[in-house]
mmCIF file of C-alpha atoms in Angstrom:
data_model
loop_
_atom_site.group_PDB
_atom_site.id
_atom_site.type_symbol
_atom_site.label_atom_id
_atom_site.label_comp_id
_atom_site.label_asym_id
_atom_site.label_seq_id
_atom_site.Cartn_x
_atom_site.Cartn_y
_atom_site.Cartn_z
ATOM 1 C CA MET A 1 57.381 -28.818 7.451
ATOM 2 C CA LYS A 2 55.924 -30.071 4.199
ATOM 3 C CA GLY A 3 52.873 -31.330 6.105
ATOM 4 C CA VAL A 4 52.292 -27.884 7.596
ATOM 5 C CA GLN A 5 52.609 -26.247 4.164
ATOM 6 C CA TYR A 6 50.179 -28.785 2.710
ATOM 7 C CA PHE A 7 47.501 -28.112 5.352
ATOM 8 C CA LEU A 8 48.104 -24.365 5.076
ATOM 9 C CA SER A 9 47.568 -24.596 1.299
ATOM 10 C CA ILE A 10 44.338 -26.582 1.801
ATOM 11 C CA PHE A 11 43.161 -24.009 4.354
ATOM 12 C CA LEU A 12 43.878 -21.067 2.022
ATOM 13 C CA ILE A 13 42.167 -22.789 -0.912
ATOM 14 C CA GLY A 14 39.138 -23.440 1.310
ATOM 15 C CA CYS A 15 39.051 -19.773 2.365
ATOM 16 C CA PHE A 16 39.264 -18.699 -1.272
ATOM 17 C CA PHE A 17 36.339 -20.880 -2.363
ATOM 18 C CA CYS A 18 34.308 -19.802 0.659
ATOM 19 C CA THR A 19 34.897 -16.124 -0.185
ATOM 20 C CA TYR A 20 34.157 -16.791 -3.858
ATOM 21 C CA LYS A 21 30.860 -18.474 -2.959
ATOM 22 C CA VAL A 22 29.792 -15.541 -0.756
ATOM 23 C CA HIS A 23 30.645 -13.015 -3.489
ATOM 24 C CA ALA A 24 28.759 -15.109 -6.057
ATOM 25 C CA GLN A 25 25.645 -15.206 -3.856
ATOM 26 C CA GLN A 26 25.951 -11.490 -3.168
ATOM 27 C CA ALA A 27 26.124 -10.775 -6.907
ATOM 28 C CA LYS A 28 23.086 -13.004 -7.471
ATOM 29 C CA ALA A 29 21.064 -11.192 -4.789
ATOM 30 C CA ASP A 30 22.104 -7.802 -6.213
ATOM 31 C CA SER A 31 21.076 -8.923 -9.697
ATOM 32 C CA LEU A 32 17.645 -10.068 -8.471
ATOM 33 C CA LEU A 33 17.077 -6.763 -6.666
ATOM 34 C CA LYS A 34 18.077 -4.875 -9.810
ATOM 35 C CA GLN A 35 15.609 -6.934 -11.879
ATOM 36 C CA ALA A 36 12.883 -6.297 -9.298
ATOM 37 C CA THR A 37 13.454 -2.538 -9.491
ATOM 38 C CA ALA A 38 13.516 -2.550 -13.299
ATOM 39 C CA ILE A 39 10.065 -4.161 -13.625
ATOM 40 C CA TYR A 40 8.384 -2.779 -10.508
ATOM 41 C CA ASN A 41 6.282 -0.207 -12.374
ATOM 42 C CA SER A 42 5.196 -2.495 -15.214
ATOM 43 C CA MET A 43 4.971 -5.891 -13.441
ATOM 44 C CA PRO A 44 4.715 -5.371 -9.666
ATOM 45 C CA ASP A 45 3.798 -9.005 -8.911
ATOM 46 C CA SER A 46 6.842 -10.338 -10.767
ATOM 47 C CA SER A 47 8.934 -7.681 -9.045
ATOM 48 C CA LEU A 48 7.841 -9.047 -5.671
ATOM 49 C CA PHE A 49 8.936 -12.559 -6.739
ATOM 50 C CA TYR A 50 12.471 -11.302 -7.425
ATOM 51 C CA CYS A 51 12.480 -9.436 -4.089
ATOM 52 C CA GLU A 52 11.566 -12.612 -2.229
ATOM 53 C CA GLU A 53 14.214 -14.629 -4.088
ATOM 54 C CA ALA A 54 16.867 -12.054 -3.171
ATOM 55 C CA LYS A 55 15.669 -12.085 0.430
ATOM 56 C CA ALA A 56 15.965 -15.885 0.682
ATOM 57 C CA ILE A 57 19.509 -15.888 -0.759
ATOM 58 C CA SER A 58 20.570 -13.021 1.513
ATOM 59 C CA GLN A 59 19.169 -14.671 4.622
ATOM 60 C CA LYS A 60 20.802 -18.013 3.839
ATOM 61 C CA ASN A 61 24.233 -16.437 3.230
ATOM 62 C CA ASN A 62 24.067 -13.785 5.979
ATOM 63 C CA LEU A 63 24.246 -10.905 3.473
ATOM 64 C CA GLN A 64 23.018 -8.119 5.749
ATOM 65 C CA ALA A 65 22.907 -5.225 3.277
ATOM 66 C CA GLN A 66 21.214 -7.307 0.565
ATOM 67 C CA TYR A 67 18.707 -8.674 3.084
ATOM 68 C CA ALA A 68 17.835 -5.145 4.224
ATOM 69 C CA TYR A 69 17.485 -3.941 0.623
ATOM 70 C CA SER A 70 15.203 -6.904 -0.129
ATOM 71 C CA LEU A 71 12.964 -5.790 2.751
ATOM 72 C CA LEU A 72 12.759 -2.316 1.201
ATOM 73 C CA CYS A 73 12.111 -3.899 -2.181
ATOM 74 C CA GLU A 74 9.126 -5.735 -0.668
ATOM 75 C CA THR A 75 8.012 -2.503 1.011
ATOM 76 C CA ARG A 76 7.472 -0.804 -2.349
ATOM 77 C CA TYR A 77 5.039 -3.561 -3.343
ATOM 78 C CA VAL A 78 3.293 -3.497 0.052
ATOM 79 C CA LEU A 79 2.908 0.285 -0.229
ATOM 80 C CA LEU A 80 1.389 -0.137 -3.673
ATOM 81 C CA LYS A 81 -1.241 -2.409 -2.126
ATOM 82 C CA GLY A 82 -1.938 0.060 0.686
ATOM 83 C CA ASP A 83 -0.692 -1.958 3.679
ATOM 84 C CA PHE A 84 0.966 0.855 5.647
ATOM 85 C CA LYS A 85 1.403 -1.044 8.910
ATOM 86 C CA LEU A 86 3.386 -3.824 7.244
ATOM 87 C CA SER A 87 5.343 -1.223 5.256
ATOM 88 C CA LEU A 88 6.548 0.457 8.446
ATOM 89 C CA GLN A 89 7.469 -2.900 10.017
ATOM 90 C CA LYS A 90 9.677 -3.807 7.063
ATOM 91 C CA ILE A 91 11.238 -0.328 6.906
ATOM 92 C CA ASN A 92 12.077 -0.353 10.620
ATOM 93 C CA GLU A 93 13.660 -3.796 10.370
ATOM 94 C CA ALA A 94 15.803 -2.676 7.424
ATOM 95 C CA ALA A 95 16.774 0.584 9.167
ATOM 96 C CA LYS A 96 18.038 -1.330 12.201
ATOM 97 C CA ILE A 97 20.290 -3.439 9.949
ATOM 98 C CA PHE A 98 21.641 -0.438 8.008
ATOM 99 C CA GLU A 99 22.351 1.453 11.233
ATOM 100 C CA GLY A 100 24.271 -1.565 12.547
ATOM 101 C CA ILE A 101 26.506 -1.792 9.472
ATOM 102 C CA LYS A 102 26.768 2.026 9.084
ATOM 103 C CA HIS A 103 25.292 2.029 5.567
ATOM 104 C CA ASN A 104 24.220 5.647 4.891
ATOM 105 C CA SER A 105 22.601 5.094 1.489
ATOM 106 C CA GLY A 106 20.559 2.170 2.797
ATOM 107 C CA LEU A 107 19.404 4.118 5.843
ATOM 108 C CA ALA A 108 18.522 7.072 3.598
ATOM 109 C CA LYS A 109 16.365 4.734 1.486
ATOM 110 C CA CYS A 110 14.553 3.711 4.689
ATOM 111 C CA TYR A 111 13.844 7.362 5.499
ATOM 112 C CA LEU A 112 12.670 7.925 1.934
ATOM 113 C CA LEU A 113 10.155 5.067 2.070
ATOM 114 C CA LYS A 114 9.065 6.056 5.563
ATOM 115 C CA SER A 115 8.405 9.569 4.273
ATOM 116 C CA ILE A 116 6.263 8.171 1.442
ATOM 117 C CA THR A 117 4.335 6.074 3.964
ATOM 118 C CA MET A 118 3.781 9.097 6.222
ATOM 119 C CA GLY A 119 2.498 10.987 3.185
ATOM 120 C CA ARG A 120 -0.015 8.235 2.456
ATOM 121 C CA LEU A 121 -1.123 8.465 6.098
ATOM 122 C CA ASP A 122 -1.469 12.259 5.685
ATOM 123 C CA ASN A 123 1.161 12.982 8.350
ATOM 124 C CA GLN A 124 2.829 15.846 6.516
ATOM 125 C CA LYS A 125 5.101 16.961 9.359
ATOM 126 C CA GLU A 126 6.841 13.578 9.664
ATOM 127 C CA ARG A 127 6.825 13.178 5.908
ATOM 128 C CA LEU A 128 8.904 16.353 5.523
ATOM 129 C CA THR A 129 11.232 15.428 8.400
ATOM 130 C CA TYR A 130 12.091 12.024 6.897
ATOM 131 C CA GLN A 131 12.623 13.555 3.462
ATOM 132 C CA GLN A 132 15.126 16.027 4.866
ATOM 133 C CA LYS A 133 16.957 13.234 6.713
ATOM 134 C CA ALA A 134 17.096 11.134 3.538
ATOM 135 C CA LEU A 135 18.568 13.971 1.462
ATOM 136 C CA GLN A 136 21.207 14.681 4.134
ATOM 137 C CA LEU A 137 22.348 11.045 4.198
ATOM 138 C CA TYR A 138 22.370 10.666 0.404
ATOM 139 C CA THR A 139 24.462 13.841 0.166
ATOM 140 C CA LEU A 140 26.936 12.495 2.755
ATOM 141 C CA ALA A 141 27.182 9.258 0.772
ATOM 142 C CA HIS A 142 27.625 11.150 -2.563
ATOM 143 C CA ASP A 143 24.768 8.993 -3.892
ATOM 144 C CA THR A 144 23.543 10.863 -7.003
ATOM 145 C CA ASP A 145 20.555 8.577 -7.655
ATOM 146 C CA GLY A 146 19.522 8.935 -4.036
ATOM 147 C CA ILE A 147 19.900 12.705 -4.157
ATOM 148 C CA CYS A 148 17.581 12.735 -7.210
ATOM 149 C CA SER A 149 14.842 10.619 -5.637
ATOM 150 C CA SER A 150 14.979 12.378 -2.266
ATOM 151 C CA SER A 151 14.983 15.854 -3.865
ATOM 152 C CA VAL A 152 11.862 15.002 -5.854
ATOM 153 C CA ASN A 153 10.096 13.683 -2.772
ATOM 154 C CA LEU A 154 11.255 16.618 -0.664
ATOM 155 C CA SER A 155 9.734 18.957 -3.253
ATOM 156 C CA ASN A 156 6.487 17.029 -3.037
ATOM 157 C CA ALA A 157 6.507 17.277 0.758
ATOM 158 C CA TYR A 158 7.039 21.059 0.579
ATOM 159 C CA ARG A 159 4.172 21.274 -1.885
ATOM 160 C CA HIS A 160 1.796 19.511 0.506
ATOM 161 C CA ASN A 161 2.810 22.068 3.144
ATOM 162 C CA LYS A 162 2.004 24.830 0.600
ATOM 163 C CA GLU A 163 5.651 25.966 0.628
ATOM 164 C CA TYR A 164 5.695 26.362 -3.138
ATOM 165 C CA GLU A 165 8.896 28.389 -3.491
ATOM 166 C CA LYS A 166 10.832 25.740 -1.555
ATOM 167 C CA ALA A 167 9.165 23.028 -3.632
ATOM 168 C CA LEU A 168 10.208 24.666 -6.913
ATOM 169 C CA SER A 169 13.689 25.373 -5.551
ATOM 170 C CA ALA A 170 14.245 21.685 -4.749
ATOM 171 C CA LEU A 171 13.318 20.736 -8.328
ATOM 172 C CA ASN A 172 15.414 23.531 -9.850
ATOM 173 C CA ASP A 173 18.456 22.442 -7.803
ATOM 174 C CA LEU A 174 17.915 18.895 -9.024
ATOM 175 C CA LYS A 175 17.854 19.982 -12.667
ATOM 176 C CA LYS A 176 21.265 21.610 -12.183
ATOM 177 C CA LEU A 177 22.752 18.117 -11.691
ATOM 178 C CA ASN A 178 22.224 17.436 -15.426
ATOM 179 C CA GLN A 179 21.311 13.790 -14.937
ATOM 180 C CA PRO A 180 20.730 11.602 -18.029
ATOM 181 C CA ALA A 181 17.119 11.114 -19.068
ATOM 182 C CA GLY A 182 15.312 8.396 -17.138
ATOM 183 C CA LYS A 183 12.376 7.534 -14.916
ATOM 184 C CA ASN A 184 13.249 10.329 -12.464
ATOM 185 C CA ASP A 185 12.080 12.728 -15.166
ATOM 186 C CA PHE A 186 8.519 11.512 -14.620
ATOM 187 C CA TYR A 187 8.537 12.579 -10.984
ATOM 188 C CA ILE A 188 10.152 15.911 -11.794
ATOM 189 C CA GLU A 189 7.500 16.722 -14.437
ATOM 190 C CA LEU A 190 4.691 15.471 -12.193
ATOM 191 C CA ASN A 191 5.843 17.607 -9.281
ATOM 192 C CA TYR A 192 6.210 20.741 -11.414
ATOM 193 C CA GLY A 193 2.711 20.090 -12.753
ATOM 194 C CA ASN A 194 1.193 19.597 -9.321
ATOM 195 C CA ILE A 195 2.853 22.705 -7.882
ATOM 196 C CA TYR A 196 1.440 24.862 -10.703
ATOM 197 C CA LEU A 197 -1.941 23.126 -10.433
ATOM 198 C CA ASP A 198 -2.106 23.999 -6.733
ATOM 199 C CA GLN A 199 -1.338 27.609 -7.679
ATOM 200 C CA LYS A 200 -4.129 27.546 -10.304
ATOM 201 C CA ASN A 201 -1.645 28.050 -13.143
ATOM 202 C CA CYS A 202 -3.359 25.448 -15.303
ATOM 203 C CA ALA A 203 -1.563 26.336 -18.540
ATOM 204 C CA ALA A 204 1.832 25.510 -17.020
ATOM 205 C CA ALA A 205 0.424 22.581 -15.039
ATOM 206 C CA SER A 206 -1.104 20.829 -18.057
ATOM 207 C CA THR A 207 2.163 21.116 -20.019
ATOM 208 C CA TYR A 208 4.163 19.381 -17.277
ATOM 209 C CA LEU A 209 1.472 16.774 -16.561
ATOM 210 C CA GLN A 210 1.184 15.856 -20.254
ATOM 211 C CA LYS A 211 4.952 15.255 -20.266
ATOM 212 C CA ALA A 212 4.599 13.100 -17.146
ATOM 213 C CA VAL A 213 1.951 10.933 -18.857
ATOM 214 C CA GLU A 214 4.170 10.494 -21.931
ATOM 215 C CA ILE A 215 7.222 9.516 -19.851
ATOM 216 C CA ALA A 216 5.183 7.032 -17.799
ATOM 217 C CA ARG A 217 3.829 5.380 -20.963
ATOM 218 C CA LYS A 218 7.276 5.222 -22.547
ATOM 219 C CA ASN A 219 8.729 3.520 -19.459
ATOM 220 C CA LYS A 220 5.627 1.354 -18.818
ATOM 221 C CA MET A 221 5.135 2.887 -15.378
ATOM 222 C CA ILE A 222 1.504 1.856 -15.013
ATOM 223 C CA ASP A 223 0.690 3.166 -11.535
ATOM 224 C CA SER A 224 2.542 6.389 -12.352
ATOM 225 C CA GLU A 225 0.593 6.840 -15.583
ATOM 226 C CA ILE A 226 -2.656 6.461 -13.623
ATOM 227 C CA THR A 227 -1.495 9.112 -11.153
ATOM 228 C CA ALA A 228 -0.466 11.541 -13.905
ATOM 229 C CA LEU A 229 -3.746 11.045 -15.792
ATOM 230 C CA THR A 230 -5.742 11.648 -12.607
ATOM 231 C CA HIS A 231 -3.882 14.897 -11.939
ATOM 232 C CA LEU A 232 -4.216 15.970 -15.559
ATOM 233 C CA ALA A 233 -7.957 15.352 -15.255
ATOM 234 C CA GLU A 234 -7.970 17.634 -12.191
ATOM 235 C CA CYS A 235 -6.262 20.275 -14.307
ATOM 236 C CA PHE A 236 -8.948 20.087 -17.018
ATOM 237 C CA LYS A 237 -11.610 20.097 -14.281
ATOM 238 C CA GLU A 238 -10.169 23.343 -12.911
ATOM 239 C CA ILE A 239 -10.568 25.128 -16.272
ATOM 240 C CA LYS A 240 -14.082 23.678 -16.762
ATOM 241 C CA ASN A 241 -13.049 21.408 -19.670
ATOM 242 C CA THR A 242 -15.360 18.640 -18.478
ATOM 243 C CA SER A 243 -15.106 16.359 -21.517
ATOM 244 C CA GLU A 244 -11.288 16.220 -21.410
ATOM 245 C CA ALA A 245 -11.354 15.728 -17.639
ATOM 246 C CA ILE A 246 -13.747 12.767 -17.932
ATOM 247 C CA THR A 247 -11.633 11.270 -20.737
ATOM 248 C CA CYS A 248 -8.503 11.396 -18.547
ATOM 249 C CA PHE A 249 -10.343 9.986 -15.542
ATOM 250 C CA ASN A 250 -11.699 7.100 -17.633
ATOM 251 C CA GLN A 251 -8.246 6.321 -19.054
ATOM 252 C CA ALA A 252 -6.872 6.215 -15.497
ATOM 253 C CA LEU A 253 -9.725 3.991 -14.310
ATOM 254 C CA ASP A 254 -9.360 1.572 -17.237
ATOM 255 C CA LEU A 255 -5.650 1.144 -16.461
ATOM 256 C CA ALA A 256 -6.322 0.680 -12.741
ATOM 257 C CA LYS A 257 -9.013 -1.984 -13.350
ATOM 258 C CA LYS A 258 -6.910 -3.827 -15.918
ATOM 259 C CA ASN A 259 -3.937 -3.998 -13.548
ATOM 260 C CA LYS A 260 -5.983 -4.522 -10.364
ATOM 261 C CA LEU A 261 -4.659 -1.388 -8.659
ATOM 262 C CA ALA A 262 -7.492 -0.760 -6.197
ATOM 263 C CA LEU A 263 -5.840 2.164 -4.409
ATOM 264 C CA GLU A 264 -5.245 4.131 -7.624
ATOM 265 C CA GLU A 265 -8.757 3.296 -8.905
ATOM 266 C CA ARG A 266 -10.318 4.479 -5.661
ATOM 267 C CA ASP A 267 -8.403 7.781 -5.743
ATOM 268 C CA ALA A 268 -9.395 8.466 -9.369
ATOM 269 C CA LEU A 269 -13.036 7.658 -8.631
ATOM 270 C CA LYS A 270 -13.082 10.028 -5.663
ATOM 271 C CA SER A 271 -12.210 12.992 -7.899
ATOM 272 C CA LEU A 272 -14.443 11.818 -10.758
ATOM 273 C CA ILE A 273 -17.504 11.655 -8.484
ATOM 274 C CA VAL A 274 -17.089 15.318 -7.526
ATOM 275 C CA LEU A 275 -16.819 16.312 -11.206
ATOM 276 C CA LEU A 276 -19.915 14.310 -12.200
ATOM 277 C CA GLU A 277 -21.968 15.762 -9.341
ATOM 278 C CA GLU A 278 -20.899 19.318 -10.229
ATOM 279 C CA ASN A 279 -22.063 18.737 -13.807
ATOM 280 C CA LYS A 280 -25.384 17.181 -12.747
ATOM 281 C CA LYS A 281 -24.463 13.784 -14.202
ATOM 282 C CA LEU A 282 -26.145 12.080 -11.267
ATOM 283 C CA PRO A 283 -26.682 8.534 -12.671
ATOM 284 C CA GLU A 284 -22.999 8.322 -13.641
ATOM 285 C CA ALA A 285 -21.995 9.803 -10.283
ATOM 286 C CA PHE A 286 -24.090 7.205 -8.437
ATOM 287 C CA THR A 287 -22.505 4.346 -10.417
ATOM 288 C CA ALA A 288 -19.031 5.703 -9.688
ATOM 289 C CA PHE A 289 -19.929 6.142 -6.021
ATOM 290 C CA LYS A 290 -21.035 2.510 -5.708
ATOM 291 C CA ARG A 291 -17.736 1.344 -7.190
ATOM 292 C CA PHE A 292 -15.827 3.730 -4.891
ATOM 293 C CA ASN A 293 -17.667 2.360 -1.837
ATOM 294 C CA PHE A 294 -16.926 -1.218 -2.907
ATOM 295 C CA LEU A 295 -13.215 -0.492 -3.250
ATOM 296 C CA GLN A 296 -13.092 1.477 0.001
ATOM 297 C CA ASN A 297 -14.750 -1.366 1.932
ATOM 298 C CA SER A 298 -12.556 -3.971 0.220
ATOM 299 C CA LEU A 299 -9.380 -2.125 1.198
ATOM 300 C CA LEU A 300 -10.625 -1.727 4.781
ATOM 301 C CA ASN A 301 -11.557 -5.418 4.990
ATOM 302 C CA ILE A 302 -8.111 -6.447 3.731
ATOM 303 C CA GLU A 303 -6.572 -4.333 6.497
ATOM 304 C CA LYS A 304 -8.823 -5.949 9.115
ATOM 305 C CA ILE A 305 -8.045 -9.491 7.946
ATOM 306 C CA LYS A 306 -4.310 -8.803 7.966
ATOM 307 C CA SER A 307 -4.458 -7.315 11.454
ATOM 308 C CA ILE A 308 -6.348 -10.386 12.744
ATOM 309 C CA LYS A 309 -3.782 -12.763 11.199
ATOM 310 C CA LYS A 310 -0.981 -10.848 12.891
#
């Protein structure tokens, strides 16, 4: 009898240490993913390193949810670099895992990133559909952070469909949640600004876009600051304030070059070229066009090389 108790005690101790080890590795993976998210906007390359570390730990210890989240963490970086095919592959792999373990918040995150990808591919119908699915799942999961991010993106999707009242309504509903100040505020201000810019209400648009720039700088959200500056430049362009528009475009381009963000630089250049041509600044327009062509070809060549390797 004592022998049985002894072996039972050893077995239980072994189970305890095994469970403890799994929980410790899970906590480590969660911590790495949290670090990756915290520095994504300011140091995207370092963020990717933490994503990959979390992925390796999750794979080794069969942590399905953490592994799937690490795939989505990598997807944000891949999206930033403009590789949409790889983004969708990672999202689909993560979605399959989340569906299998019935993880609503994780699956909602997949829909959210898929919606962003569809937006980049200019597929507005699917973009809106995935946003609606994401918001439904986040609401079912009572995930407040998820509700915030999906509401902002849903508003943006409505805006691209020119459904401005629905776009404003989504943002107004979000403000009723009275969330503490944070990075979500950037996207709220940016979306308000873009909605009013589309409606040619430049006075309101510039107020919101200025706030978006300030929030991005405060939180060191480099790619977001570039986006806000580019849209603010469009606002000044609309009211024929050419000097302010060029200043904003140049600030956006300087940030993009410094941080090697080719996609954001290309998008800013595209709008700047139109402004320079309209104002008969043809030498400057030609210089900007050459740089735009170089970036466009570089991005296309990267896509071709990646597709060949696959």
